[in-house]
PDB file of C-alpha atoms in Angstrom:
ATOM      1  CA  MET N   1    -109.864  47.998  43.125  1.00 93.00           C
ATOM      2  CA  VAL N   2    -106.074  47.836  43.024  1.00 97.00           C
ATOM      3  CA  THR N   3    -104.901  44.793  44.989  1.00 97.00           C
ATOM      4  CA  LYS N   4    -101.743  44.530  47.034  1.00 97.00           C
ATOM      5  CA  GLU N   5    -100.285  42.050  44.535  1.00 97.00           C
ATOM      6  CA  GLN N   6    -100.948  44.449  41.666  1.00 97.00           C
ATOM      7  CA  LEU N   7     -99.261  47.238  43.590  1.00 98.00           C
ATOM      8  CA  LYS N   8     -96.274  45.056  44.431  1.00 98.00           C
ATOM      9  CA  SER N   9     -95.901  43.881  40.835  1.00 97.00           C
ATOM     10  CA  ALA N  10     -96.020  47.459  39.529  1.00 97.00           C
ATOM     11  CA  LEU N  11     -93.444  48.701  42.031  1.00 98.00           C
ATOM     12  CA  LYS N  12     -91.139  45.833  41.092  1.00 97.00           C
ATOM     13  CA  GLU N  13     -91.563  46.810  37.442  1.00 96.00           C
ATOM     14  CA  LEU N  14     -90.502  50.355  38.312  1.00 96.00           C
ATOM     15  CA  GLY N  15     -87.306  48.960  39.807  1.00 97.00           C
ATOM     16  CA  ILE N  16     -87.870  49.023  43.552  1.00 97.00           C
ATOM     17  CA  ASN N  17     -85.863  46.247  45.170  1.00 96.00           C
ATOM     18  CA  LYS N  18     -84.036  44.989  48.232  1.00 98.00           C
ATOM     19  CA  GLY N  19     -81.559  47.331  49.889  1.00 98.00           C
ATOM     20  CA  MET N  20     -82.768  50.460  48.114  1.00 98.00           C
ATOM     21  CA  THR N  21     -83.085  53.862  49.768  1.00 98.00           C
ATOM     22  CA  LEU N  22     -86.380  55.556  48.904  1.00 98.00           C
ATOM     23  CA  GLU N  23     -87.877  59.013  49.358  1.00 98.00           C
ATOM     24  CA  VAL N  24     -91.634  58.470  49.036  1.00 98.00           C
ATOM     25  CA  HIS N  25     -94.450  60.968  48.501  1.00 98.00           C
ATOM     26  CA  SER N  26     -97.982  59.815  47.862  1.00 98.00           C
ATOM     27  CA  SER N  27    -101.669  60.547  47.422  1.00 98.00           C
ATOM     28  CA  LEU N  28    -103.705  57.520  48.454  1.00 98.00           C
ATOM     29  CA  SER N  29    -106.814  58.809  46.681  1.00 96.00           C
ATOM     30  CA  SER N  30    -104.972  58.752  43.342  1.00 97.00           C
ATOM     31  CA  PHE N  31    -105.313  54.960  43.223  1.00 97.00           C
ATOM     32  CA  GLY N  32    -109.093  55.207  43.191  1.00 94.00           C
ATOM     33  CA  GLU N  33    -109.524  52.288  45.568  1.00 95.00           C
ATOM     34  CA  LEU N  34    -106.583  50.372  47.005  1.00 97.00           C
ATOM     35  CA  GLU N  35    -106.996  47.147  48.956  1.00 96.00           C
ATOM     36  CA  GLY N  36    -105.910  47.802  52.552  1.00 97.00           C
ATOM     37  CA  GLY N  37    -105.360  51.526  52.046  1.00 97.00           C
ATOM     38  CA  ALA N  38    -102.317  53.307  53.491  1.00 98.00           C
ATOM     39  CA  LEU N  39    -100.998  50.231  55.305  1.00 98.00           C
ATOM     40  CA  THR N  40    -100.837  48.340  52.011  1.00 98.00           C
ATOM     41  CA  VAL N  41     -98.584  51.016  50.506  1.00 98.00           C
ATOM     42  CA  ILE N  42     -96.279  50.992  53.528  1.00 98.00           C
ATOM     43  CA  ASP N  43     -96.176  47.212  53.972  1.00 98.00           C
ATOM     44  CA  THR N  44     -95.529  46.625  50.269  1.00 98.00           C
ATOM     45  CA  LEU N  45     -92.647  49.096  50.211  1.00 98.00           C
ATOM     46  CA  LYS N  46     -91.123  47.505  53.308  1.00 98.00           C
ATOM     47  CA  GLU N  47     -91.434  44.024  51.791  1.00 98.00           C
ATOM     48  CA  LEU N  48     -89.665  45.114  48.617  1.00 98.00           C
ATOM     49  CA  VAL N  49     -86.929  47.238  50.192  1.00 98.00           C
ATOM     50  CA  THR N  50     -86.518  45.034  53.309  1.00 98.00           C
ATOM     51  CA  ASP N  51     -84.708  46.282  56.394  1.00 95.00           C
ATOM     52  CA  ASP N  52     -81.472  46.184  54.377  1.00 98.00           C
ATOM     53  CA  GLY N  53     -82.823  49.316  52.726  1.00 98.00           C
ATOM     54  CA  SER N  54     -84.404  52.536  53.974  1.00 98.00           C
ATOM     55  CA  ILE N  55     -87.633  54.435  53.431  1.00 98.00           C
ATOM     56  CA  PHE N  56     -88.075  58.147  54.069  1.00 98.00           C
ATOM     57  CA  MET N  57     -91.340  60.107  54.003  1.00 98.00           C
ATOM     58  CA  PRO N  58     -92.181  63.741  54.800  1.00 97.00           C
ATOM     59  CA  ALA N  59     -93.232  64.601  58.355  1.00 97.00           C
ATOM     60  CA  LEU N  60     -93.873  68.312  58.025  1.00 97.00           C
ATOM     61  CA  ARG N  61     -96.349  69.539  60.652  1.00 96.00           C
ATOM     62  CA  LEU N  62     -98.266  71.690  58.192  1.00 97.00           C
ATOM     63  CA  SER N  63    -101.927  72.011  57.306  1.00 97.00           C
ATOM     64  CA  LYS N  64    -103.216  72.057  53.765  1.00 96.00           C
ATOM     65  CA  GLU N  65    -103.404  75.472  52.142  1.00 96.00           C
ATOM     66  CA  LEU N  66    -106.182  77.445  53.823  1.00 97.00           C
ATOM     67  CA  GLU N  67    -108.662  79.652  52.022  1.00 97.00           C
ATOM     68  CA  LEU N  68    -107.567  83.278  51.844  1.00 97.00           C
ATOM     69  CA  THR N  69    -109.823  86.012  53.174  1.00 97.00           C
ATOM     70  CA  GLU N  70    -110.335  89.239  51.261  1.00 97.00           C
ATOM     71  CA  ASP N  71    -108.157  90.970  53.864  1.00 97.00           C
ATOM     72  CA  ASP N  72    -105.401  88.387  53.240  1.00 97.00           C
ATOM     73  CA  LYS N  73    -105.474  89.154  49.532  1.00 95.00           C
ATOM     74  CA  LYS N  74    -105.375  92.885  50.109  1.00 95.00           C
ATOM     75  CA  ILE N  75    -102.092  92.656  52.022  1.00 95.00           C
ATOM     76  CA  GLY N  76    -100.539  90.401  49.378  1.00 95.00           C
ATOM     77  CA  ILE N  77    -100.820  86.924  50.892  1.00 96.00           C
ATOM     78  CA  THR N  78    -100.903  84.142  48.299  1.00 95.00           C
ATOM     79  CA  VAL N  79    -100.374  81.049  50.467  1.00 95.00           C
ATOM     80  CA  LYS N  80    -101.576  80.517  54.051  1.00 97.00           C
ATOM     81  CA  ILE N  81    -100.673  77.330  55.921  1.00 98.00           C
ATOM     82  CA  LYS N  82    -101.026  76.635  59.663  1.00 98.00           C
ATOM     83  CA  ILE N  83     -98.180  75.078  61.632  1.00 98.00           C
ATOM     84  CA  LEU N  84     -99.742  72.188  63.527  1.00 97.00           C
ATOM     85  CA  ASP N  85     -99.216  70.876  67.060  1.00 93.00           C
ATOM     86  CA  PRO N  86     -96.685  68.052  67.610  1.00 88.00           C
ATOM     87  CA  ASP N  87     -99.437  65.565  68.478  1.00 88.00           C
ATOM     88  CA  THR N  88    -101.455  66.276  65.321  1.00 91.00           C
ATOM     89  CA  GLU N  89    -102.813  63.105  63.730  1.00 92.00           C
ATOM     90  CA  ARG N  90    -103.362  64.362  60.182  1.00 96.00           C
ATOM     91  CA  THR N  91    -101.258  66.771  58.155  1.00 97.00           C
ATOM     92  CA  ALA N  92    -101.019  67.904  54.541  1.00 97.00           C
ATOM     93  CA  MET N  93     -98.484  65.136  53.939  1.00 97.00           C
ATOM     94  CA  GLY N  94    -101.287  62.644  53.321  1.00 97.00           C
ATOM     95  CA  ILE N  95    -102.557  59.574  55.117  1.00 98.00           C
ATOM     96  CA  VAL N  96     -99.716  57.302  53.940  1.00 98.00           C
ATOM     97  CA  ALA N  97     -97.016  59.585  55.355  1.00 98.00           C
ATOM     98  CA  ASP N  98     -99.053  60.302  58.493  1.00 98.00           C
ATOM     99  CA  THR N  99     -99.548  56.570  59.120  1.00 98.00           C
ATOM    100  CA  PHE N 100     -95.858  55.873  58.480  1.00 98.00           C
ATOM    101  CA  ARG N 101     -94.839  58.673  60.869  1.00 96.00           C
ATOM    102  CA  LYS N 102     -96.768  57.132  63.783  1.00 95.00           C
ATOM    103  CA  MET N 103     -95.427  53.578  63.439  1.00 96.00           C
ATOM    104  CA  PRO N 104     -93.306  52.336  66.353  1.00 96.00           C
ATOM    105  CA  ASP N 105     -90.356  51.324  64.148  1.00 96.00           C
ATOM    106  CA  THR N 106     -90.181  54.717  62.404  1.00 98.00           C
ATOM    107  CA  TYR N 107     -87.781  57.496  63.394  1.00 98.00           C
ATOM    108  CA  THR N 108     -89.261  60.991  63.125  1.00 96.00           C
ATOM    109  CA  GLY N 109     -87.721  64.370  63.838  1.00 90.00           C
ATOM    110  CA  SER N 110     -89.403  66.757  66.294  1.00 90.00           C
ATOM    111  CA  ASP N 111     -89.129  69.979  64.279  1.00 93.00           C
ATOM    112  CA  THR N 112     -91.934  71.480  62.224  1.00 94.00           C
ATOM    113  CA  ILE N 113     -90.022  70.584  59.055  1.00 95.00           C
ATOM    114  CA  SER N 114     -89.051  66.965  59.688  1.00 96.00           C
ATOM    115  CA  THR N 115     -88.632  63.612  57.980  1.00 97.00           C
ATOM    116  CA  SER N 116     -89.652  60.093  59.001  1.00 98.00           C
ATOM    117  CA  GLY N 117     -87.284  57.202  58.328  1.00 98.00           C
ATOM    118  CA  TRP N 118     -87.381  53.404  58.538  1.00 98.00           C
ATOM    119  CA  GLY N 119     -84.910  50.614  57.867  1.00 98.00           C
ATOM    120  CA  LYS N 120     -81.135  50.335  57.834  1.00 98.00           C
ATOM    121  CA  HIS N 121     -80.492  54.076  57.705  1.00 98.00           C
ATOM    122  CA  GLY N 122     -83.870  55.288  58.935  1.00 98.00           C
ATOM    123  CA  ARG N 123     -82.331  56.888  62.010  1.00 97.00           C
ATOM    124  CA  GLU N 124     -80.615  59.399  59.685  1.00 97.00           C
ATOM    125  CA  ALA N 125     -83.996  61.176  59.505  1.00 97.00           C
ATOM    126  CA  LEU N 126     -83.460  62.443  63.055  1.00 96.00           C
ATOM    127  CA  THR N 127     -80.331  64.434  62.304  1.00 93.00           C
ATOM    128  CA  GLY N 128     -80.028  64.863  58.553  1.00 95.00           C
ATOM    129  CA  GLY N 129     -83.548  64.654  57.209  1.00 96.00           C
ATOM    130  CA  LEU N 130     -83.121  63.540  53.600  1.00 97.00           C
ATOM    131  CA  ASP N 131     -79.373  64.191  53.423  1.00 97.00           C
ATOM    132  CA  TYR N 132     -78.551  60.487  53.461  1.00 97.00           C
ATOM    133  CA  ALA N 133     -81.015  59.641  50.708  1.00 98.00           C
ATOM    134  CA  ILE N 134     -79.909  62.537  48.495  1.00 97.00           C
ATOM    135  CA  HIS N 135     -76.193  61.866  48.717  1.00 96.00           C
ATOM    136  CA  ASN N 136     -76.116  58.058  48.850  1.00 97.00           C
ATOM    137  CA  GLY N 137     -77.860  56.994  45.677  1.00 97.00           C
ATOM    138  CA  GLY N 138     -81.412  57.314  46.974  1.00 98.00           C
ATOM    139  CA  LYS N 139     -84.381  56.990  44.646  1.00 98.00           C
ATOM    140  CA  ALA N 140     -87.610  58.990  44.628  1.00 98.00           C
ATOM    141  CA  LEU N 141     -91.050  57.403  44.310  1.00 98.00           C
ATOM    142  CA  LEU N 142     -93.958  59.745  43.618  1.00 98.00           C
ATOM    143  CA  LEU N 143     -97.351  58.050  43.815  1.00 98.00           C
ATOM    144  CA  GLY N 144    -100.112  60.242  42.429  1.00 98.00           C
ATOM    145  CA  VAL N 145     -98.175  63.464  43.043  1.00 98.00           C
ATOM    146  CA  ASP N 146     -95.613  65.407  41.016  1.00 97.00           C
ATOM    147  CA  ILE N 147     -92.259  67.095  41.533  1.00 97.00           C
ATOM    148  CA  TYR N 148     -93.802  69.842  43.667  1.00 96.00           C
ATOM    149  CA  LYS N 149     -94.031  67.278  46.492  1.00 97.00           C
ATOM    150  CA  LEU N 150     -90.351  66.284  46.245  1.00 98.00           C
ATOM    151  CA  THR N 151     -88.919  67.593  49.527  1.00 97.00           C
ATOM    152  CA  ALA N 152     -85.353  66.913  48.379  1.00 98.00           C
ATOM    153  CA  MET N 153     -85.609  69.840  45.963  1.00 98.00           C
ATOM    154  CA  HIS N 154     -85.548  72.265  48.885  1.00 96.00           C
ATOM    155  CA  TYR N 155     -82.136  70.992  49.975  1.00 97.00           C
ATOM    156  CA  VAL N 156     -80.320  72.965  47.253  1.00 97.00           C
ATOM    157  CA  GLU N 157     -82.285  76.202  47.635  1.00 95.00           C
ATOM    158  CA  THR N 158     -79.721  77.806  49.945  1.00 95.00           C
ATOM    159  CA  ILE N 159     -78.005  79.072  46.775  1.00 95.00           C
ATOM    160  CA  THR N 160     -81.109  80.964  45.604  1.00 94.00           C
ATOM    161  CA  PRO N 161     -80.238  84.695  45.372  1.00 92.00           C
ATOM    162  CA  ASP N 162     -81.414  86.609  48.416  1.00 91.00           C
ATOM    163  CA  ASP N 163     -83.357  89.122  46.350  1.00 89.00           C
ATOM    164  CA  ILE N 164     -85.515  86.366  44.846  1.00 90.00           C
ATOM    165  CA  ASN N 165     -86.331  85.036  48.318  1.00 88.00           C
ATOM    166  CA  ALA N 166     -87.027  88.532  49.615  1.00 88.00           C
ATOM    167  CA  LYS N 167     -89.382  89.262  46.731  1.00 88.00           C
ATOM    168  CA  PHE N 168     -91.926  86.736  48.042  1.00 89.00           C
ATOM    169  CA  ALA N 169     -91.273  86.912  51.776  1.00 91.00           C
ATOM    170  CA  PRO N 170     -94.058  88.210  54.065  1.00 94.00           C
ATOM    171  CA  ASN N 171     -93.598  91.763  55.329  1.00 94.00           C
ATOM    172  CA  GLU N 172     -93.855  93.019  58.926  1.00 95.00           C
ATOM    173  CA  GLU N 173     -97.593  93.634  58.666  1.00 96.00           C
ATOM    174  CA  ILE N 174     -98.220  90.048  57.542  1.00 97.00           C
ATOM    175  CA  ASN N 175     -95.892  88.621  60.194  1.00 97.00           C
ATOM    176  CA  HIS N 176     -97.720  90.624  62.869  1.00 97.00           C
ATOM    177  CA  ILE N 177    -101.080  89.145  61.850  1.00 97.00           C
ATOM    178  CA  TYR N 178     -99.692  85.666  61.198  1.00 97.00           C
ATOM    179  CA  PRO N 179     -96.679  85.036  63.502  1.00 97.00           C
ATOM    180  CA  PRO N 180     -94.009  82.907  61.747  1.00 96.00           C
ATOM    181  CA  LYS N 181     -93.932  80.477  64.684  1.00 95.00           C
ATOM    182  CA  GLU N 182     -97.564  79.609  63.999  1.00 97.00           C
ATOM    183  CA  TRP N 183     -97.964  80.131  60.260  1.00 97.00           C
ATOM    184  CA  PHE N 184     -96.237  79.480  56.947  1.00 96.00           C
ATOM    185  CA  ILE N 185     -97.061  82.398  54.658  1.00 96.00           C
ATOM    186  CA  GLU N 186     -96.088  83.355  51.105  1.00 94.00           C
ATOM    187  CA  ALA N 187     -96.624  86.777  49.591  1.00 94.00           C
ATOM    188  CA  GLY N 188     -96.687  86.615  45.806  1.00 87.00           C
ATOM    189  CA  HIS N 189     -95.753  83.949  43.272  1.00 84.00           C
ATOM    190  CA  PRO N 190     -92.947  83.778  40.707  1.00 87.00           C
ATOM    191  CA  PRO N 191     -94.261  84.195  37.137  1.00 88.00           C
ATOM    192  CA  VAL N 192     -93.641  80.534  36.267  1.00 90.00           C
ATOM    193  CA  LYS N 193     -93.690  77.145  38.018  1.00 93.00           C
ATOM    194  CA  ALA N 194     -89.949  76.519  37.907  1.00 94.00           C
ATOM    195  CA  TRP N 195     -90.042  72.985  39.256  1.00 97.00           C
ATOM    196  CA  TYR N 196     -92.160  71.890  36.295  1.00 97.00           C
ATOM    197  CA  LYS N 197     -89.338  73.107  34.060  1.00 96.00           C
ATOM    198  CA  ILE N 198     -87.022  70.756  35.951  1.00 98.00           C
ATOM    199  CA  GLN N 199     -89.517  67.902  35.680  1.00 98.00           C
ATOM    200  CA  ASP N 200     -89.803  68.455  31.914  1.00 97.00           C
ATOM    201  CA  ILE N 201     -86.004  68.472  31.524  1.00 97.00           C
ATOM    202  CA  ALA N 202     -85.782  65.249  33.530  1.00 98.00           C
ATOM    203  CA  TYR N 203     -88.391  63.581  31.323  1.00 98.00           C
ATOM    204  CA  LYS N 204     -86.576  64.684  28.152  1.00 98.00           C
ATOM    205  CA  LYS N 205     -83.311  63.275  29.508  1.00 98.00           C
ATOM    206  CA  GLY N 206     -85.022  59.958  30.258  1.00 98.00           C
ATOM    207  CA  LEU N 207     -84.375  60.239  33.973  1.00 98.00           C
ATOM    208  CA  ILE N 208     -87.947  59.513  35.083  1.00 98.00           C
ATOM    209  CA  LYS N 209     -89.648  56.138  34.716  1.00 98.00           C
ATOM    210  CA  LYS N 210     -93.449  56.294  34.741  1.00 97.00           C
ATOM    211  CA  ILE N 211     -96.264  53.756  35.003  1.00 97.00           C
ATOM    212  CA  TYR N 212     -99.912  53.794  36.069  1.00 97.00           C
ATOM    213  CA  ILE N 213    -101.185  51.719  38.985  1.00 97.00           C
ATOM    214  CA  GLY N 214    -104.944  51.894  38.724  1.00 94.00           C
ATOM    215  CA  GLY N 215    -105.562  55.621  38.473  1.00 95.00           C
ATOM    216  CA  CYS N 216    -102.251  56.448  40.158  1.00 97.00           C
ATOM    217  CA  LYS N 217     -99.438  57.876  38.061  1.00 98.00           C
ATOM    218  CA  ALA N 218     -96.204  56.586  39.605  1.00 98.00           C
ATOM    219  CA  MET N 219     -92.890  58.330  38.913  1.00 98.00           C
ATOM    220  CA  PHE N 220     -89.536  56.791  39.849  1.00 98.00           C
ATOM    221  CA  PHE N 221     -86.054  58.307  39.497  1.00 98.00           C
ATOM    222  CA  ASP N 222     -82.665  58.850  41.072  1.00 98.00           C
ATOM    223  CA  ILE N 223     -83.018  61.734  43.512  1.00 98.00           C
ATOM    224  CA  TRP N 224     -79.730  63.493  42.825  1.00 98.00           C
ATOM    225  CA  SER N 225     -79.970  63.170  39.048  1.00 98.00           C
ATOM    226  CA  VAL N 226     -83.113  65.332  39.150  1.00 98.00           C
ATOM    227  CA  VAL N 227     -82.280  67.602  42.093  1.00 98.00           C
ATOM    228  CA  SER N 228     -78.903  68.400  40.527  1.00 98.00           C
ATOM    229  CA  LEU N 229     -80.728  69.782  37.478  1.00 98.00           C
ATOM    230  CA  TYR N 230     -82.405  72.258  39.806  1.00 98.00           C
ATOM    231  CA  GLU N 231     -79.119  73.101  41.508  1.00 98.00           C
ATOM    232  CA  ASN N 232     -77.493  73.746  38.128  1.00 97.00           C
ATOM    233  CA  GLU N 233     -80.276  76.131  37.058  1.00 96.00           C
ATOM    234  CA  LEU N 234     -80.140  77.972  40.389  1.00 96.00           C
ATOM    235  CA  ARG N 235     -76.387  78.469  39.967  1.00 96.00           C
ATOM    236  CA  ASN N 236     -76.404  79.484  36.331  1.00 96.00           C
ATOM    237  CA  ASP N 237     -79.720  81.208  35.575  1.00 95.00           C
ATOM    238  CA  PRO N 238     -81.965  81.553  38.655  1.00 95.00           C
ATOM    239  CA  TYR N 239     -83.866  84.539  37.269  1.00 94.00           C
ATOM    240  CA  GLY N 240     -84.548  82.820  33.964  1.00 94.00           C
ATOM    241  CA  LEU N 241     -85.620  79.677  35.800  1.00 95.00           C
ATOM    242  CA  TRP N 242     -88.302  81.589  37.676  1.00 92.00           C
ATOM    243  CA  GLY N 243     -89.273  83.730  34.676  1.00 91.00           C
ATOM    244  CA  MET N 244     -87.907  86.897  36.247  1.00 88.00           C
ATOM    245  CA  GLU N 245     -85.755  89.665  34.780  1.00 76.00           C
ATOM    246  CA  LYS N 246     -82.912  90.550  37.115  1.00 71.00           C
ATOM    247  CA  GLU N 247     -82.273  94.065  35.828  1.00 47.00           C
ATOM    248  CA  ALA N 248     -85.924  95.027  35.361  1.00 46.00           C
ATOM    249  CA  GLU N 249     -87.076  93.662  38.700  1.00 45.00           C
ATOM    250  CA  TYR N 250     -84.189  94.644  40.919  1.00 43.00           C
ATOM    251  CA  GLY N 251     -82.097  97.215  39.090  1.00 44.00           C
ATOM    252  CA  LEU N 252     -78.935  95.202  39.682  1.00 41.00           C
TER     253      LEU N 252
END
């Protein structure tokens, strides 16, 4: 069992300290067994950051990926996720984020795609989501998950070429069966996992600090230093990033 003191010592070693702004994503099961469960993760982070700092966690009202039917596959669906009701107790964000979201001193947006915030600038979650953390020296802490859980990455995707987005967007037939107000659907996948390219670049540049806490791989880094790598690739070579040929695919 990982104790609270072991967790606290490891997080201190990573560099988490008073006054810091953190974006946190986690998988509680990655620890194996953690004394006190989700509350231990939250309480330990609050003790280290204190209310001079801020903690942000995802509050997306989304289910885990649901199993595709044969009919789904035939019409090209590759990801099927249900949009959940506002009073849903458990989401795909994990028990740590779901517990954090429901705490009385946490600020949480009301939209399907929302963020929960606590501490000095926690209220920023209501209007800007992760904007404050991204642009004010915030750090990312990934506990048992990888870069594909880093919500901040989505904040630079407005510069993705429209034809790339359109390539994997659901068509009218899919939207008729699965209304966008109730479902999050993807149709197709890019040839490569582009975010892993960014994670590999970040590791090579020494931007990510990594330790193990029990069975949990913990990653810690400056949010913008990693997200800006993604922004740079999207600006300069979006098709190469996603393993796609612009001319061959789109005739442009």
